[in-house]
Coordinates of C-alpha atoms and ligand atoms in Angstrom, one line a residue:
M1 CA 0.0 0.0 0.0
A2 CA 1.1 3.5 -0.6
N3 CA 2.3 5.9 2.1
T4 CA 0.1 8.5 3.6
T5 CA 2.8 10.1 5.7
G6 CA 6.5 10.6 5.1
Q7 CA 8.2 10.4 1.7
P8 CA 6.0 9.5 -1.3
I9 CA 6.4 6.2 -3.1
L10 CA 7.4 6.9 -6.7
G11 CA 6.7 4.5 -9.5
I12 CA 8.4 5.0 -12.8
I13 CA 6.6 3.4 -15.7
V14 CA 8.7 2.5 -18.8
P15 CA 7.0 1.2 -22.0
C16 CA 9.4 -1.1 -23.9
Y17 CA 9.0 -2.4 -27.4
N18 CA 12.0 -4.3 -28.8
E19 CA 14.3 -2.3 -26.6
E20 CA 17.0 -4.9 -25.8
E21 CA 19.7 -2.6 -27.0
V22 CA 18.9 0.1 -24.5
L23 CA 17.2 -1.6 -21.7
T24 CA 20.2 -2.6 -19.5
E25 CA 21.6 0.8 -19.6
T26 CA 18.2 2.4 -19.0
M27 CA 17.6 0.2 -16.0
K28 CA 21.0 1.1 -14.6
R29 CA 20.5 4.9 -15.0
L30 CA 17.0 4.8 -13.6
Q31 CA 18.2 2.8 -10.6
Q32 CA 20.9 5.4 -9.9
Q33 CA 18.2 8.1 -10.0
L34 CA 16.0 6.2 -7.6
T35 CA 18.8 5.5 -5.2
G36 CA 19.9 9.1 -5.3
L37 CA 16.4 10.3 -4.5
V38 CA 15.9 7.8 -1.7
E39 CA 19.2 8.8 -0.2
S40 CA 18.4 12.5 -0.3
G41 CA 15.1 11.7 1.5
R42 CA 12.9 12.9 -1.3
I43 CA 11.1 9.6 -2.0
S44 CA 10.4 6.5 0.0
G45 CA 12.7 3.4 -0.2
K46 CA 9.6 1.5 -1.5
S47 CA 9.8 3.4 -4.8
F48 CA 10.4 1.4 -7.9
A49 CA 10.7 1.3 -11.7
A50 CA 8.2 -0.9 -13.6
Y51 CA 9.0 -2.0 -17.2
V52 CA 6.1 -2.8 -19.5
D53 CA 7.0 -5.2 -22.3
D54 CA 4.7 -4.3 -25.1
G55 CA 4.8 -7.6 -26.9
S56 CA 8.5 -7.4 -27.9
R57 CA 10.0 -10.0 -30.1
D58 CA 13.5 -9.7 -28.8
K59 CA 15.0 -10.3 -25.4
T60 CA 13.3 -7.4 -23.7
W61 CA 11.2 -9.5 -21.3
E62 CA 14.1 -11.8 -20.4
I63 CA 16.1 -8.7 -19.4
I64 CA 13.2 -7.4 -17.3
Q65 CA 12.7 -10.8 -15.6
E66 CA 16.4 -11.3 -14.9
T67 CA 16.9 -7.8 -13.4
S68 CA 13.8 -8.0 -11.3
K69 CA 14.9 -11.3 -9.7
N70 CA 17.6 -9.6 -7.7
N71 CA 16.1 -6.2 -7.2
P72 CA 12.8 -5.5 -5.5
Q73 CA 12.9 -2.0 -7.0
V74 CA 12.5 -3.4 -10.5
K75 CA 9.0 -4.6 -11.5
G76 CA 7.7 -5.8 -14.8
V77 CA 4.5 -6.2 -16.8
K78 CA 4.2 -8.4 -19.9
L79 CA 1.5 -7.6 -22.3
S80 CA 0.1 -10.5 -24.3
R81 CA 0.9 -8.8 -27.6
N82 CA 1.9 -5.4 -29.0
F83 CA -0.7 -2.8 -28.0
G84 CA 1.2 0.3 -28.9
H85 CA 2.9 2.9 -26.8
Q86 CA -0.4 4.3 -25.3
G87 CA -1.6 0.8 -24.4
A88 CA 1.6 0.0 -22.7
L89 CA 1.5 3.2 -20.6
L90 CA -2.1 2.5 -19.6
A91 CA -1.3 -1.0 -18.5
G92 CA 1.6 0.1 -16.4
M93 CA -0.3 2.9 -14.8
N94 CA -3.2 0.7 -14.0
A95 CA -1.1 -2.1 -12.6
F96 CA 0.9 0.1 -10.2
M97 CA -1.7 2.8 -9.4
E98 CA -2.5 1.6 -5.9
S99 CA 1.1 0.8 -4.9
S100 CA 2.5 4.3 -5.4
D101 CA 1.7 7.8 -4.4
C102 CA 2.8 9.3 -7.8
I103 CA 3.8 7.8 -11.1
I104 CA 6.2 9.1 -13.7
T105 CA 6.0 7.8 -17.3
I106 CA 9.1 7.9 -19.4
D107 CA 10.3 6.3 -22.7
A108 CA 12.8 3.4 -22.6
D109 CA 15.3 5.2 -24.8
L110 CA 15.8 8.0 -22.2
Q111 CA 15.6 10.7 -24.8
D112 CA 13.8 12.6 -22.0
D113 CA 16.3 13.8 -19.4
I114 CA 15.9 11.7 -16.3
N115 CA 17.8 14.3 -14.2
V116 CA 14.5 16.3 -13.9
I117 CA 12.8 13.4 -12.1
G118 CA 13.9 14.9 -8.8
E119 CA 12.4 18.3 -9.8
M120 CA 9.1 16.6 -10.8
V121 CA 9.0 14.9 -7.4
D122 CA 9.7 18.2 -5.6
K123 CA 6.8 19.8 -7.5
F124 CA 4.6 16.9 -6.4
R125 CA 5.6 17.4 -2.8
E126 CA 4.7 21.1 -3.2
G127 CA 1.2 20.0 -4.0
F128 CA 1.0 19.7 -7.8
H129 CA -0.9 16.8 -9.1
I130 CA 0.3 16.8 -12.6
V131 CA 3.9 17.8 -13.7
Y132 CA 4.5 17.9 -17.4
G133 CA 8.0 17.3 -18.8
V134 CA 8.4 19.9 -21.5
R135 CA 11.2 19.9 -24.1
K136 CA 13.1 23.2 -24.4
K137 CA 14.6 22.6 -27.8
R138 CA 14.4 19.9 -30.4
K139 CA 17.8 20.3 -31.9
T140 CA 18.6 16.5 -31.6
D141 CA 15.5 15.6 -33.6
T142 CA 15.6 15.5 -37.4
F143 CA 14.3 18.5 -39.2
F144 CA 11.4 16.4 -40.5
K145 CA 10.4 15.3 -37.0
R146 CA 10.6 18.8 -35.7
F147 CA 8.6 20.2 -38.5
T148 CA 5.9 17.6 -38.4
A149 CA 5.6 17.8 -34.6
L150 CA 5.3 21.6 -34.7
R151 CA 2.6 21.4 -37.5
F152 CA 0.8 18.9 -35.4
Y153 CA 0.7 21.0 -32.2
K154 CA -0.4 24.0 -34.2
L155 CA -3.2 22.0 -35.9
M156 CA -4.4 20.6 -32.6
K157 CA -4.5 24.1 -31.1
W158 CA -6.5 25.3 -34.1
L159 CA -8.9 22.4 -33.7
G160 CA -9.5 23.4 -30.1
V161 CA -7.6 20.6 -28.4
D162 CA -5.8 21.7 -25.3
I163 CA -2.4 20.0 -25.3
V164 CA 0.8 21.2 -23.7
Y165 CA 3.2 22.4 -26.4
N166 CA 6.4 20.2 -26.7
H167 CA 5.2 17.8 -24.1
A168 CA 5.1 14.1 -24.9
D169 CA 4.4 11.3 -22.5
Y170 CA 7.0 12.3 -19.9
R171 CA 5.0 13.4 -16.9
L172 CA 4.3 12.9 -13.2
I173 CA 0.8 12.1 -12.1
S174 CA -0.5 11.8 -8.5
R175 CA -2.5 8.7 -7.5
L176 CA -5.6 10.9 -7.1
V177 CA -5.4 12.1 -10.7
L178 CA -4.8 8.5 -11.9
Q179 CA -8.0 7.4 -10.0
K180 CA -10.0 10.1 -11.8
F181 CA -8.3 9.1 -15.0
T182 CA -9.8 5.6 -14.8
D183 CA -13.2 7.2 -15.5
F184 CA -12.1 8.0 -19.0
R185 CA -13.1 4.8 -20.6
E186 CA -12.3 5.5 -24.3
V187 CA -10.6 2.8 -26.2
N188 CA -8.8 5.1 -28.7
I189 CA -6.8 6.8 -26.1
F190 CA -4.6 9.9 -26.6
L191 CA -3.1 10.4 -23.1
R192 CA -1.5 13.8 -23.6
G193 CA -4.8 15.3 -24.5
I194 CA -6.6 13.8 -21.6
F195 CA -4.6 14.9 -18.6
P196 CA -5.2 18.6 -19.2
L197 CA -8.9 17.8 -19.2
I198 CA -8.8 16.2 -15.7
G199 CA -7.9 19.5 -14.0
F200 CA -6.1 19.7 -10.6
P201 CA -3.1 21.9 -10.0
S202 CA -0.5 21.3 -12.7
T203 CA 2.9 22.7 -13.6
S204 CA 5.8 21.9 -16.0
V205 CA 9.5 21.2 -15.8
Y206 CA 11.8 21.9 -18.7
Y207 CA 14.7 19.9 -20.2
D208 CA 16.7 19.3 -23.3
R209 CA 15.7 16.3 -25.4
L210 CA 18.7 14.0 -26.0
E211 CA 19.4 11.6 -28.7
R212 CA 18.4 7.9 -28.5
F213 CA 21.6 6.4 -27.2
A214 CA 21.0 3.1 -29.0
G215 CA 18.4 1.3 -31.1
E216 CA 16.1 3.2 -33.5
S217 CA 12.8 5.0 -33.3
K218 CA 9.7 2.7 -33.1
Y219 CA 7.6 5.4 -34.6
P220 CA 8.0 5.3 -38.3
L221 CA 6.0 7.9 -40.4
K222 CA 3.0 5.6 -40.8
K223 CA 2.6 5.1 -37.0
M224 CA 3.2 8.8 -36.4
M225 CA 0.5 9.8 -38.8
A226 CA -2.0 7.3 -37.4
F227 CA -1.2 8.6 -33.9
A228 CA -1.7 12.2 -35.0
F229 CA -5.0 11.5 -36.6
D230 CA -6.1 9.5 -33.6
G231 CA -5.3 12.5 -31.5
I232 CA -7.4 14.8 -33.6
S233 CA -10.4 12.5 -34.0
S234 CA -10.5 11.7 -30.3
F235 CA -10.7 15.3 -29.3
S236 CA -12.2 17.3 -32.0
V237 CA -15.3 17.2 -34.3
K238 CA -14.0 20.2 -36.2
P239 CA -13.2 18.1 -39.3
L240 CA -16.8 17.1 -39.5
R241 CA -17.8 20.8 -39.3
I242 CA -15.3 21.6 -42.1
V243 CA -16.9 19.0 -44.2
S244 CA -20.3 20.7 -43.7
V245 CA -18.7 24.1 -44.7
I246 CA -17.2 22.5 -47.8
G247 CA -20.6 21.1 -48.7
L248 CA -22.2 24.5 -48.3
I249 CA -19.6 26.2 -50.5
V250 CA -20.0 23.6 -53.2
F251 CA -23.8 24.0 -53.0
L252 CA -23.5 27.7 -53.5
L253 CA -21.1 27.3 -56.4
S254 CA -23.5 24.9 -58.0
I255 CA -26.3 27.4 -57.7
A256 CA -24.1 29.9 -59.5
M257 CA -23.3 27.3 -62.1
A258 CA -27.0 26.5 -62.6
L259 CA -27.8 30.2 -63.1
Y260 CA -25.0 30.6 -65.5
S261 CA -26.1 27.6 -67.6
L262 CA -29.7 28.9 -67.7
Y263 CA -28.5 32.3 -68.7
S264 CA -26.4 30.9 -71.5
Y265 CA -29.2 28.6 -72.7
F266 CA -31.8 31.5 -73.0
F267 CA -29.7 34.5 -73.9
L268 CA -26.5 33.2 -75.6
G269 CA -28.1 30.3 -77.3
T270 CA -25.0 28.2 -77.0
V271 CA -24.9 24.5 -76.3
P272 CA -23.1 24.2 -72.9
G273 CA -19.5 23.1 -73.5
W274 CA -17.8 19.9 -72.4
T275 CA -15.7 21.7 -69.8
S276 CA -18.6 23.1 -67.9
I277 CA -20.0 19.6 -67.6
T278 CA -16.9 17.5 -66.8
L279 CA -15.2 20.0 -64.5
P280 CA -18.0 20.1 -61.9
V281 CA -18.4 16.3 -62.1
Y282 CA -14.8 15.7 -61.1
F283 CA -14.8 18.5 -58.6
I284 CA -18.0 17.7 -56.8
S285 CA -17.5 13.9 -56.7
G286 CA -13.9 14.4 -55.5
I287 CA -15.1 16.5 -52.6
Q288 CA -17.9 14.1 -51.9
I289 CA -15.6 11.2 -51.6
L290 CA -13.3 13.2 -49.3
C291 CA -16.1 14.1 -47.1
I292 CA -17.5 10.6 -46.9
G293 CA -14.0 9.5 -46.0
I294 CA -13.7 11.9 -43.1
I295 CA -17.2 11.0 -41.8
G296 CA -16.2 7.3 -42.2
E297 CA -13.1 7.9 -40.0
Y298 CA -15.4 9.1 -37.2
L299 CA -17.9 6.3 -37.8
G300 CA -15.0 3.8 -37.5
K301 CA -14.0 5.4 -34.2
V302 CA -17.6 5.1 -32.9
Y303 CA -17.5 1.4 -34.0
T304 CA -14.4 0.6 -32.0
E305 CA -15.6 2.6 -29.0
V306 CA -18.9 0.8 -29.0
K307 CA -17.2 -2.6 -29.0
A308 CA -15.2 -1.4 -26.0
R309 CA -12.5 -4.1 -26.3
P310 CA -9.8 -4.1 -23.7
R311 CA -7.1 -1.5 -24.2
F312 CA -4.4 -3.9 -23.1
I313 CA -4.1 -7.5 -21.9
I314 CA -1.6 -8.3 -19.2
E315 CA -0.1 -11.8 -19.4
N316 CA 2.3 -11.6 -16.4
I317 CA 3.2 -9.2 -13.7
L318 CA 6.4 -9.2 -11.6
Q319 CA 5.4 -7.3 -8.5
Ligands
UDP401 N1 6.8 1.8 -27.7 C1 5.9 0.8 -27.2 N2 5.1 0.2 -28.1 C2 5.1 0.4 -29.5 C3 6.0 1.5 -29.9 C4 6.8 2.1 -29.0 O1 5.8 0.5 -26.0 O2 4.4 -0.2 -30.2 C5 7.7 2.4 -26.7 C6 9.2 2.4 -27.0 O3 9.8 1.2 -26.5 C7 9.7 3.6 -26.3 C8 8.5 4.6 -26.4 O4 7.4 3.8 -26.7 O5 9.9 3.4 -24.9 C9 8.7 5.7 -27.5 O6 9.1 5.1 -28.7 P1 10.2 5.7 -29.6 O7 11.4 6.2 -28.8 O8 10.6 4.7 -30.7 O9 9.5 6.9 -30.3 P2 10.1 8.4 -30.6 O10 10.9 8.8 -29.5 O11 10.9 8.1 -31.8 O12 8.9 9.2 -30.9
MG402 MG1 12.3 7.9 -28.5

């Protein structure tokens, strides 16, 4: 059970998908952080790091098992298959919610500076319930990643979604916020959009994003785009509204077109040309298909939400 007095129990949740190249080093570094924080009296000695194996096909789970054998501060969760980054985070947070006072989620590649963990804990002790880790600069990311990420944040803002700029999934959350979070039952979950919705006092800490020290990104362009669209359609119905506006504009244009053809029929006496027939056909049917596609995306989302399938399945837990 979690502490009610004294130092808080901190649980660090680390999603891992095929991370055998970085995991040993990551575990070592996080352990050093934990030990340092315990020694300086900022967190309880019962604090731990929990590694969530998201259906890896390499030695990730073996490494987790091996390390947790000799170290009570290392815990593990094995998912039954690959559920994706967000699913892995959810599984970890759910599994260790009750045994910690606050939880920090961080990627296995340690691109997010673990030296601010202490600062996050201090903010929690000051009374903040959510502490966002925010990147100062993105100079270690490729130009492409930086550019697409910036566009995405701007787009989300324009669509009316409240997300913290340059914040990914590196954050501290109190147990209270996590308990409230369990009321959000959506299957298509976009964590970084949800926490600002929960409320409670929140703050940010700032750090420089480092380079992956080994292995490669598990987010290729295709996954990144799917993630971005998921974020948008989970939080905003604005695209549907845009579809209606396009529909209205096309409708007005076609009225103008009708008036023009009547005018030329009666007063110019010309047979309407090929261009004025084919152009609108292509134009309007193109727009229609686009709009149906956007509506279909939302319908698909409703479909998966209605089925309410589990968001993750835990095969094994090393407590
Ligand atoms: N990850 C996961 N499941 C997946 C893909 C990624 O658990 O299907 C984890 C991965 O192991 C890492 C984190 O999510 O800890 C972020 O992935 P990555 O570093 O590849 O993303 P990037 O930093 O390039 O956005
Ligand atoms: Mg990374």
